[in-house]
XYZ file of C-alpha atoms in Angstrom:
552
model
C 77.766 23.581 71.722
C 74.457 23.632 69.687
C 73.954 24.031 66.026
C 70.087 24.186 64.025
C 69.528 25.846 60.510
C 66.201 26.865 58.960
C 65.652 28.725 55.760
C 64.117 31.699 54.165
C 64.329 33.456 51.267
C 65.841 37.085 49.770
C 64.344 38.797 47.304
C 65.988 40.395 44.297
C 63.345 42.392 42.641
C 60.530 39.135 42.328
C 63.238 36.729 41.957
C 64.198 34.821 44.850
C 66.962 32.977 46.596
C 66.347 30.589 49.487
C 68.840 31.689 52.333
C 69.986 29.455 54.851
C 70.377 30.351 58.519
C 72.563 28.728 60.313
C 72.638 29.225 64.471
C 75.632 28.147 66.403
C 75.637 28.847 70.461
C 79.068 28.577 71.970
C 80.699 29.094 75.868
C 81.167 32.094 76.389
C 79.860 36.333 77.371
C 76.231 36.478 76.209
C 76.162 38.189 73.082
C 74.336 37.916 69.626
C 76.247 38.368 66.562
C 74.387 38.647 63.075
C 76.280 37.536 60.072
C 75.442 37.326 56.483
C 75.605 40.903 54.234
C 72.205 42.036 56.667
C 70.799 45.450 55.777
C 69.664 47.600 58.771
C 66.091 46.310 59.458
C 67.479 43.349 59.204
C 70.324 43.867 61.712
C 67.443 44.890 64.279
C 65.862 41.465 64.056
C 68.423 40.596 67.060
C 66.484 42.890 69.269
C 62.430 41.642 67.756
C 63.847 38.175 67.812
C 65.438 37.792 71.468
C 62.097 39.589 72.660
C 59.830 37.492 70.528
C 61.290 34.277 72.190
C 61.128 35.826 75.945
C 57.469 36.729 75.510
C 56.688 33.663 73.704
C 57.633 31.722 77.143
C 60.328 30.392 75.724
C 64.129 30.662 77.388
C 66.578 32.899 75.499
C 69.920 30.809 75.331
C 72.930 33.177 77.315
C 76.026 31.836 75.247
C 77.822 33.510 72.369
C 75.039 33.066 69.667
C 75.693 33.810 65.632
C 73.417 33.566 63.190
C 74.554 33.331 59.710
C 73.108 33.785 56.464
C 74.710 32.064 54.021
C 75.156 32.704 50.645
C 76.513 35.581 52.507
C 77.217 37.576 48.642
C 73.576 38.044 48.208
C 72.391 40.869 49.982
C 69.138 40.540 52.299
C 66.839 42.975 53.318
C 63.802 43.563 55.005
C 62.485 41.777 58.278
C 60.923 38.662 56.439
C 63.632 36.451 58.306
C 62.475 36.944 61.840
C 60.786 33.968 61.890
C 63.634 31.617 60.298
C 66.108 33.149 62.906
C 64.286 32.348 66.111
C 63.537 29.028 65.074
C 67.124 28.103 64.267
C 67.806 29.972 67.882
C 65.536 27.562 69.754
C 66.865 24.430 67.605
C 70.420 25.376 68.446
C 69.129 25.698 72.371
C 67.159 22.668 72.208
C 64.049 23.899 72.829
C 62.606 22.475 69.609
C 63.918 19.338 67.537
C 66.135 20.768 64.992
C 65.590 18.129 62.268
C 61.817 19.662 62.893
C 63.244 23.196 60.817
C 66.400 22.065 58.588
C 64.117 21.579 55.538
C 61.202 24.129 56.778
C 60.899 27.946 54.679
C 59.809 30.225 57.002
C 58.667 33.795 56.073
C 57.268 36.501 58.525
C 57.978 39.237 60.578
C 57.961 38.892 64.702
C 56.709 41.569 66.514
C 57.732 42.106 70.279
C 54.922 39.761 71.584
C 56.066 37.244 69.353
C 53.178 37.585 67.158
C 53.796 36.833 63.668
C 53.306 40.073 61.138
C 52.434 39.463 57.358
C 55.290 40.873 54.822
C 55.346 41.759 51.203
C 56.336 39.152 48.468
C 55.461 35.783 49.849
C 54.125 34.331 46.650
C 57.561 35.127 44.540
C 59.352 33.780 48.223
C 57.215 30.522 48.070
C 57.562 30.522 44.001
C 61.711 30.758 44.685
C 61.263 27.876 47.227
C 59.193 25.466 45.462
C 61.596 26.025 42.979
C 64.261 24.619 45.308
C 62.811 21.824 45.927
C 61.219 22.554 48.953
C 58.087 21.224 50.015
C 57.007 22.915 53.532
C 56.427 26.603 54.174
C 55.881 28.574 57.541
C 54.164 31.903 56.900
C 52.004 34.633 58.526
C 48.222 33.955 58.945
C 47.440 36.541 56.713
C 49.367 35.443 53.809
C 48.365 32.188 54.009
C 46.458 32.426 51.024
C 48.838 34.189 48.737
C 51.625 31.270 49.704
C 48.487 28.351 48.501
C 48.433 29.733 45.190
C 51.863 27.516 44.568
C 51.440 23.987 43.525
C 52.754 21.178 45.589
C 53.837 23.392 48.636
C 52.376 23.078 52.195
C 51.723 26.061 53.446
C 51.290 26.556 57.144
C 49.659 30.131 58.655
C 50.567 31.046 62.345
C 49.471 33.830 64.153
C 52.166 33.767 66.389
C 55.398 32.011 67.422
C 53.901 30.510 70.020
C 51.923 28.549 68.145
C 54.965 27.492 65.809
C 56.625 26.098 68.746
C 53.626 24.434 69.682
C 53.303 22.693 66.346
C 56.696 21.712 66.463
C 57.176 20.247 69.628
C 53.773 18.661 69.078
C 52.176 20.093 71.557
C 48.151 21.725 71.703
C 48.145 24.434 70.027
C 46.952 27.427 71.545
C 44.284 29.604 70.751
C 45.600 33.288 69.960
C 42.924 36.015 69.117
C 42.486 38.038 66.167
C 44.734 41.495 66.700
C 42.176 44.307 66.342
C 38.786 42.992 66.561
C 36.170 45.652 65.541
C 38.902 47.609 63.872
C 41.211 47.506 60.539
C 43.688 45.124 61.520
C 47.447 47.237 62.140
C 49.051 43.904 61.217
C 48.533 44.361 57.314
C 50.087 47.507 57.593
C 52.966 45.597 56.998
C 52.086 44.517 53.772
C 51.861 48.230 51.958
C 54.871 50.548 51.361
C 53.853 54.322 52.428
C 53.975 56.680 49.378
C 53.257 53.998 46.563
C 50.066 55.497 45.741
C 46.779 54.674 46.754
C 45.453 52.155 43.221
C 48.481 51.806 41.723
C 47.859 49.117 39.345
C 44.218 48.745 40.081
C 41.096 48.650 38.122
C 39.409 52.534 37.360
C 36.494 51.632 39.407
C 38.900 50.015 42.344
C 41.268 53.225 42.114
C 38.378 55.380 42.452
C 36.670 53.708 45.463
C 33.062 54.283 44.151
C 31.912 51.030 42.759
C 31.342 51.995 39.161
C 32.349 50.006 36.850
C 33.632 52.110 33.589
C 31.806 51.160 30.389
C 32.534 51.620 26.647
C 28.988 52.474 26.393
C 29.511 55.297 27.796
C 31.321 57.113 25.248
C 29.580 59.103 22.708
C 30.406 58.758 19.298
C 34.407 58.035 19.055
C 33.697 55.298 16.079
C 37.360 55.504 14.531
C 39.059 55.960 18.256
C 36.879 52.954 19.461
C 38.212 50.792 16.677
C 41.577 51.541 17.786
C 40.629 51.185 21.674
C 39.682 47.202 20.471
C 42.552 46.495 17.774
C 44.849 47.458 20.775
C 43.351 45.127 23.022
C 42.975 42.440 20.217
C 46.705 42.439 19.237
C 48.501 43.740 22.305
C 49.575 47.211 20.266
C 50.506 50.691 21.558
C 48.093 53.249 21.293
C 48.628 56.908 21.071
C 44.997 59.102 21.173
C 45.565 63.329 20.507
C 43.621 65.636 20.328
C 41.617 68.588 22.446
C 40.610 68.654 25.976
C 37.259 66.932 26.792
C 37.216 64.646 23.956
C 37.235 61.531 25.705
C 41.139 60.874 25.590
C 40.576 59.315 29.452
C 37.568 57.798 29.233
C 38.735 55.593 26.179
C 42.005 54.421 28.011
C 40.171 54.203 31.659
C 37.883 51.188 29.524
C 40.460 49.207 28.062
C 41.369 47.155 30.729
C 38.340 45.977 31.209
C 38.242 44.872 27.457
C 41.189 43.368 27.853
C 40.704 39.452 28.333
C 40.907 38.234 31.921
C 44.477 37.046 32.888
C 45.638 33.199 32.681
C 46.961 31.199 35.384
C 50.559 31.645 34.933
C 50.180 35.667 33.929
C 48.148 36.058 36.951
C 50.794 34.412 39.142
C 53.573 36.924 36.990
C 51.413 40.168 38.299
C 49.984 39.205 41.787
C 54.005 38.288 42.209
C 55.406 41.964 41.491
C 52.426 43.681 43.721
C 53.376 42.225 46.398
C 56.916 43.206 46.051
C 55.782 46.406 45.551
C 53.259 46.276 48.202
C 50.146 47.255 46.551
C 48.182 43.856 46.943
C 44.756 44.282 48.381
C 43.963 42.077 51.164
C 41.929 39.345 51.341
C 42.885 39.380 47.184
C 45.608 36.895 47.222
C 45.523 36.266 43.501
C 44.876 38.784 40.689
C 43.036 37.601 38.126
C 42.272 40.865 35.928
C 44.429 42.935 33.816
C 45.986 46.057 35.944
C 46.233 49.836 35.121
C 48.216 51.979 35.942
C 48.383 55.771 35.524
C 50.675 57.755 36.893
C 50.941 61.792 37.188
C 53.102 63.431 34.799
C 55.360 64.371 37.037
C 56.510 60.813 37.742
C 60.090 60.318 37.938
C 62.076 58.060 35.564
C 63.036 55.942 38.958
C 59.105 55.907 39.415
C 58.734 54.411 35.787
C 60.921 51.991 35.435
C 62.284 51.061 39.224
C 64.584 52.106 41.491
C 64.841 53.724 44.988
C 66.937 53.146 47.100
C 69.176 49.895 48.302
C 67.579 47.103 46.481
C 65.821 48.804 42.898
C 61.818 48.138 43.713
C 59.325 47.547 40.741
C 58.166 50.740 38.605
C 55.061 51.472 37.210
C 55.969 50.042 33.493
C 56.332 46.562 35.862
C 53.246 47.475 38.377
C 51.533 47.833 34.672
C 52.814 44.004 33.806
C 50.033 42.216 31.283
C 47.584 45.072 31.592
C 47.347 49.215 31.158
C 50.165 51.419 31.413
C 48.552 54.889 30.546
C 50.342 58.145 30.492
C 47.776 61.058 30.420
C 49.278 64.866 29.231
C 52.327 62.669 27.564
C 54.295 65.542 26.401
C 54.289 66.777 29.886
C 56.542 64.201 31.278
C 60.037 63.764 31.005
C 62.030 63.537 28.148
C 64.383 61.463 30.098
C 61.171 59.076 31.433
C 59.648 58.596 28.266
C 62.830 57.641 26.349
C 63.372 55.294 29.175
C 60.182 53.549 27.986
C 61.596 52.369 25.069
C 63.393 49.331 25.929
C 60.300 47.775 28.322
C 58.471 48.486 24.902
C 60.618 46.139 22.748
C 62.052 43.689 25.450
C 58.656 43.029 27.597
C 61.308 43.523 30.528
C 63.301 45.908 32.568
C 66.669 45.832 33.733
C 67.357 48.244 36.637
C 71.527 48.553 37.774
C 71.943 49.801 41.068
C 75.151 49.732 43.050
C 73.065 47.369 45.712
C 72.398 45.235 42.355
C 71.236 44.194 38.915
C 67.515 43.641 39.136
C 64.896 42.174 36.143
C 61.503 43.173 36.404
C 58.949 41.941 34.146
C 57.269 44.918 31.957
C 54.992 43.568 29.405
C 52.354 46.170 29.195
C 50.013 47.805 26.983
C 51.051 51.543 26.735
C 48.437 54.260 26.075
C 49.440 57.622 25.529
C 47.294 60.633 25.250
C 48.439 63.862 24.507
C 46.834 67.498 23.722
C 48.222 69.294 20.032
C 49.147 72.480 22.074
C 49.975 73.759 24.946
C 46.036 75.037 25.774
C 44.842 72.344 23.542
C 42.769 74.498 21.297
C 45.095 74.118 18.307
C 43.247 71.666 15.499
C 39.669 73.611 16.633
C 38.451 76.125 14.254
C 37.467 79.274 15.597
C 38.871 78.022 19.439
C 41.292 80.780 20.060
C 44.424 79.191 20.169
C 47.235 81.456 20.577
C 50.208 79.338 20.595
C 52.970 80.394 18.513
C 53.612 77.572 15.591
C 57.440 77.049 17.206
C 55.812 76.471 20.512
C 53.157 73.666 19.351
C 56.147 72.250 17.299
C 58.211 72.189 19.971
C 55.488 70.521 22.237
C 54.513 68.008 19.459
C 57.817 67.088 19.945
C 58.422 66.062 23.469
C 57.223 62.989 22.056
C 60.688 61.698 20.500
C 60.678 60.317 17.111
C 61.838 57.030 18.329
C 59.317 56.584 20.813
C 56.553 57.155 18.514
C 57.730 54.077 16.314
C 56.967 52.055 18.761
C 53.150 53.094 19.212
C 51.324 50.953 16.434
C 48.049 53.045 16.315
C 48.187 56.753 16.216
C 44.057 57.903 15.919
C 43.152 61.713 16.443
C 40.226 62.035 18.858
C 37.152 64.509 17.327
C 35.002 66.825 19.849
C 31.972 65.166 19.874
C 28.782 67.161 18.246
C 25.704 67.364 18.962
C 24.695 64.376 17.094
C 27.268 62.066 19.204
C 25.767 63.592 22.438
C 21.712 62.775 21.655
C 21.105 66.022 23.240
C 17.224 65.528 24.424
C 15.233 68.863 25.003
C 12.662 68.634 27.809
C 9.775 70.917 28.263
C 11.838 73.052 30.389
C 14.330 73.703 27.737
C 16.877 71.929 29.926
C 19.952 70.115 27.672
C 20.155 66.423 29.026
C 24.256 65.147 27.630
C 23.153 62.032 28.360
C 20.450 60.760 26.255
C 20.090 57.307 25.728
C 20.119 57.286 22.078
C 24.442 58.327 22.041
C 24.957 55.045 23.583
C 27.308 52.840 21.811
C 28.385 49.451 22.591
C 29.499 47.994 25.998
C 32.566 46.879 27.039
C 30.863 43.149 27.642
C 30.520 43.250 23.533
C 33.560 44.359 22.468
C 35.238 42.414 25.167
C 33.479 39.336 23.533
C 35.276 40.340 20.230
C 38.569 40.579 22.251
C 38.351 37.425 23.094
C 37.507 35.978 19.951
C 39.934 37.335 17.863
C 42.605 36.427 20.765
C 41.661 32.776 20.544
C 42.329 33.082 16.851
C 45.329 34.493 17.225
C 46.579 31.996 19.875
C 45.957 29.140 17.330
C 47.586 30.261 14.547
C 50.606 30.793 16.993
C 50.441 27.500 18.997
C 53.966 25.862 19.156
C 55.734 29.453 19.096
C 56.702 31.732 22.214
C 54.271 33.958 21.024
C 50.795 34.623 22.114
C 49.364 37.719 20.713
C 49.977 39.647 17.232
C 52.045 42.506 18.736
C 54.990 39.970 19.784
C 55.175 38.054 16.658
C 59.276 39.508 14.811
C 58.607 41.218 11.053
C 60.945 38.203 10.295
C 58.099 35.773 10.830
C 55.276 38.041 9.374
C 57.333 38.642 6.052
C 58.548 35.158 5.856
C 55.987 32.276 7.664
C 52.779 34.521 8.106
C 51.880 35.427 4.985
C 49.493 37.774 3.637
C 47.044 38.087 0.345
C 48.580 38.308 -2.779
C 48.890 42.256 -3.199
C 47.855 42.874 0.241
C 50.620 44.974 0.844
C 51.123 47.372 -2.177
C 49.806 50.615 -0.211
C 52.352 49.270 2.530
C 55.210 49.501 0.373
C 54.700 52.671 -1.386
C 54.357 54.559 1.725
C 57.900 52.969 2.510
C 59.398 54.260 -0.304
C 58.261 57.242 0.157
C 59.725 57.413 3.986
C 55.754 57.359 5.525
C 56.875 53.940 7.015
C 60.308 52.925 8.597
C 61.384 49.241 8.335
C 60.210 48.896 12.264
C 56.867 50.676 11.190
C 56.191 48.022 8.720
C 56.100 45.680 10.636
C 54.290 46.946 12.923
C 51.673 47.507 10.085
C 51.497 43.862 9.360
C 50.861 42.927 13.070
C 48.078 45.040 13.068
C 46.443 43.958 10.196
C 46.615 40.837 11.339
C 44.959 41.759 14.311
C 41.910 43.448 12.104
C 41.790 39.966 9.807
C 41.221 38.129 13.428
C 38.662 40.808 14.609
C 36.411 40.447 11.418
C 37.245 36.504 11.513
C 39.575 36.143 8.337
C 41.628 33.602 8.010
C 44.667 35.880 6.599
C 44.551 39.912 5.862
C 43.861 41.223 2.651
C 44.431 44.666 1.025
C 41.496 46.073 3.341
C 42.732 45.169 6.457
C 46.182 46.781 5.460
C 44.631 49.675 4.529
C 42.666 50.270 8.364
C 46.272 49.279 9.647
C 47.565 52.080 7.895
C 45.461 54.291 8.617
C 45.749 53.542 12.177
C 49.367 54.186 11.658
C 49.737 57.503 10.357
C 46.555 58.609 10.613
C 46.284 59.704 6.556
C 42.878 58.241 5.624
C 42.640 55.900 2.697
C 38.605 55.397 2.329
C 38.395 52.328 3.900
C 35.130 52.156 5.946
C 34.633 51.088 9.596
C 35.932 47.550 10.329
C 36.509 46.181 13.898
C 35.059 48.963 15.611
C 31.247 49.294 13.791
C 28.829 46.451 13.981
């Protein structure tokens, strides 16, 4: 009788649990018996695993064999123990040492040839394991990478399991070509779930595939919506931008990621953790270092917002949006049911999806842009435009955007058609219109995003010792009672909440965002000004404040 464990891990959402498997051989009829709450790729491993070992020259043990996956209550899925099986197979048979794999994490798929396939989530897998207290990893080539950016883990890359054995019985290694020379490799395809979209989560310019880089300069005019654009990326706040077609609703929230500063160490390991769970990681990119977007159509799902699918729930785009963009073009024309689902991400910063396969918590701490037309054919606030909407009808649009969703946003700013003036139109001697000219330029996103950061940094120090790190986290029981204002900063405040302008919730959320305007203009706490461009940014009534944040 032989006995050898290794271990792996399951994945629960981007949490994971290291998963021992244990592989007894026995007297007895030849047969392989696969214990453990498997799911059915997993169950098919017998057939990848007993051929990986045969055409890895290797001698496949004929005894009763089980393999067991203990804790058997959590479920597993997906074909990430492969590897961890076959070793514990050989240790049981004796073909390798099996002291050489008790304590060894192995993660990877086996393909027929016994090469070693790259599979989705190996940094939250090594994360779970390191966590564990385990020290060695086994993973695929490819992944290599991905599994380094954990501290105090050694990571080891195979290309096949050949080579594994090699290493383990300490013999030479040998050499096993690239798959696919001259071609896109067919081994990554392992690493990207079909149907997720093509840039989900990605910069504009990476979405789009053409190299250009969007640039706040290249919006014309836009000074109030601007100001908004960089007091949202300042403080972390909602933003909702209305108004017609072809005012520059897109091209405000396509820039604001790349205002946004560039992610830390520890949020960077949070997102490049739940993209490759949901298998949108670009190759070669192991570690993602800037703040995603994501935009999906208005016909997205509520399971495509917030998670789900089936079996095990998979991350959604409020999750796939996690410490960057989440921007929902043509608002009103999703959902009821998806938007309203929106509103506990908003508060919590977190997702909890219940399925009957399980209870998953994804992280969701996003920056939510909405942008929505004021009618149906969007000619409804332009004189002289036509509209022909019935005044039930554009109510009853307006308000597909529920009441309390909108409490959440912090900045509501209507979006002007630019004029003339904006555009710089430049006549040439042939009487052609250029849109373009120079003179409409405003500032780039490398300025503002220099502001950004300042006011960030400002932020970060006042809040140093709290769990807090930007404005739009901070309770209204800390603003009202520790982080306080000017003396009579917020009389305007207050009468608008007696007069129902403001709810309790949208106080608060007044006060973070005139804190967010004190930091911009460098102030060390706001004053009566700075609640006045808060309100303004709130309910959109203007109060004769001139241009802070966004005019220098």
């Amino acid at each position: 009788m032989g006995f050898a464990r290794a271990c792996s891990v399951a994945l629960v959402g981007v949490e994971g649990v290291v998963v021992e498997v244990q592989a007894d051989l026995e007297p007895g009829v030849a047969a392989f018996t696969l214990v453990g709450l498997p799911d059915k790729s997993l169950v098919e491993s017998r057939d990848r695993v007993r051929a990986a070992v045969v055409n890895s020259g290797a001698e496949w043990p004929q005894k009763k064999l089980t393999v067991g996956l203990s804790p058997a209550s959590v479920p597993k899925s997906g074909s990430g123990f492969d590897l961890a099986v076959a070793c514990a197979v050989l240790g049981a048979a004796e073909r390798i040492d099996p002291a050489m794999v008790a304590d060894v994490v192995m993660i990877g798929e086996l393909g027929l040839d016994g090469r070693v396939r790259p599979v989705r989530g190996v940094l939250p897998a090594v994360l779970a394991a390191a966590e564990a207290g385990y020290e060695q990893v086994v993973v695929p080539e490819q992944t290599a990478g991905e599994a380094a950016l954990v501290p105090g883990i050694s990571v080891l890359g195979v290309r096949s399991l050949r080579q594994l054995i090699a290493v383990l019985c300490d013999e030479p290694v040998p050499d096993e070509p690239a798959h696919g020379q001259g071609r896109p490799d067919a081994m990554l395809a392992g690493l990207m779930i079909p149907g997720t979209g093509l840039g989900a989560g990605l910069a504009p310019a990476a979405a789009r595939g053409d190299g250009h880089r969007p640039d706040l300069a290249d919006v014309a005019g836009q000074l109030r919506p601007r100001q908004a654009l960089e007091v949202a990326a300042a403080g972390g706040h909602h933003l909702l931008l209305s108004g017609p077609p072809g005012a520059g609703k897109t091209m405000l929230a396509e820039r604001l990621s790349a205002v946004l500063p560039p992610l830390t160490r520890q949020e960077s390991l949070e997102v490049t953790a739940v993209h490759s769970v949901a298998g949108i990681l670009p190759p070669g990119e192991p570690l993602v270092s800037r703040a995603p977007y994501c935009a999906p159509h208005h016909s997205a799902t509520m399971q495509s917002l917030v998670g789900g699918g089936n079996g095990i729930p998979r991350p959604g785009a409020v999750s796939l949006a996690h410490r960057g963009v989440l921007f929902l073009d043509e608002a009103p024309e999703f959902s009821g049911k998806a938007l309203d689902a929106l509103r506990q991400p908003l508060e919590s910063g977190h997702v909890v999806v219940a399925r009957a396969a399980g209870v998953v918590r994804l992280p969701a701490r996003f920056l939510m842009v909405l942008a929505a037309n004021p009618c149906p054919c969007g000619r409804h606030t332009l004189t002289g435009a036509g509209c022909e909407c019935p005044p039930s009808v554009v109510r009853r649009y307006q308000a597909r955007l529920s009441g309390p969703l909108l409490d959440r946003v912090d900045l509501r700013v209507e979006v002007e058609p630019v004029d003339r003036a904006d555009l710089r139109v430049e006549v040439e001697p042939v009487d052609r219109a250029d849109l373009l000219g120079q003179g409409g330029r405003g500032e780039s996103t490398e300025v503002v995003a220099a502001r950004v950061r300042d006011a960030r940094a400002r932020a970060a120090e006042r809040l140093a010792g709290t769990p807090w790190t930007t404005n739009s986290e901070v309770p209204g029981h800390e603003l009202r009672t520790r982080l306080l204002m000017a003396p009579g900063a917020l009389a305007a405040a207050e009468r608008d909440l007696e007069r129902g302008i403001l709810t309790a919730r949208g106080l608060d959320r007044v006060l973070r965002v005139a804190w967010t305007v004190a930091d911009l203009r460098g102030a060390d706490r706001p004053d009566a000004s700075d609640v006045a461009v808060a309100l303004e940014l709130r309910t959109g009534i203007q109060r004769g404040v001139p241009m802070g944040a966004g005019e220098r």
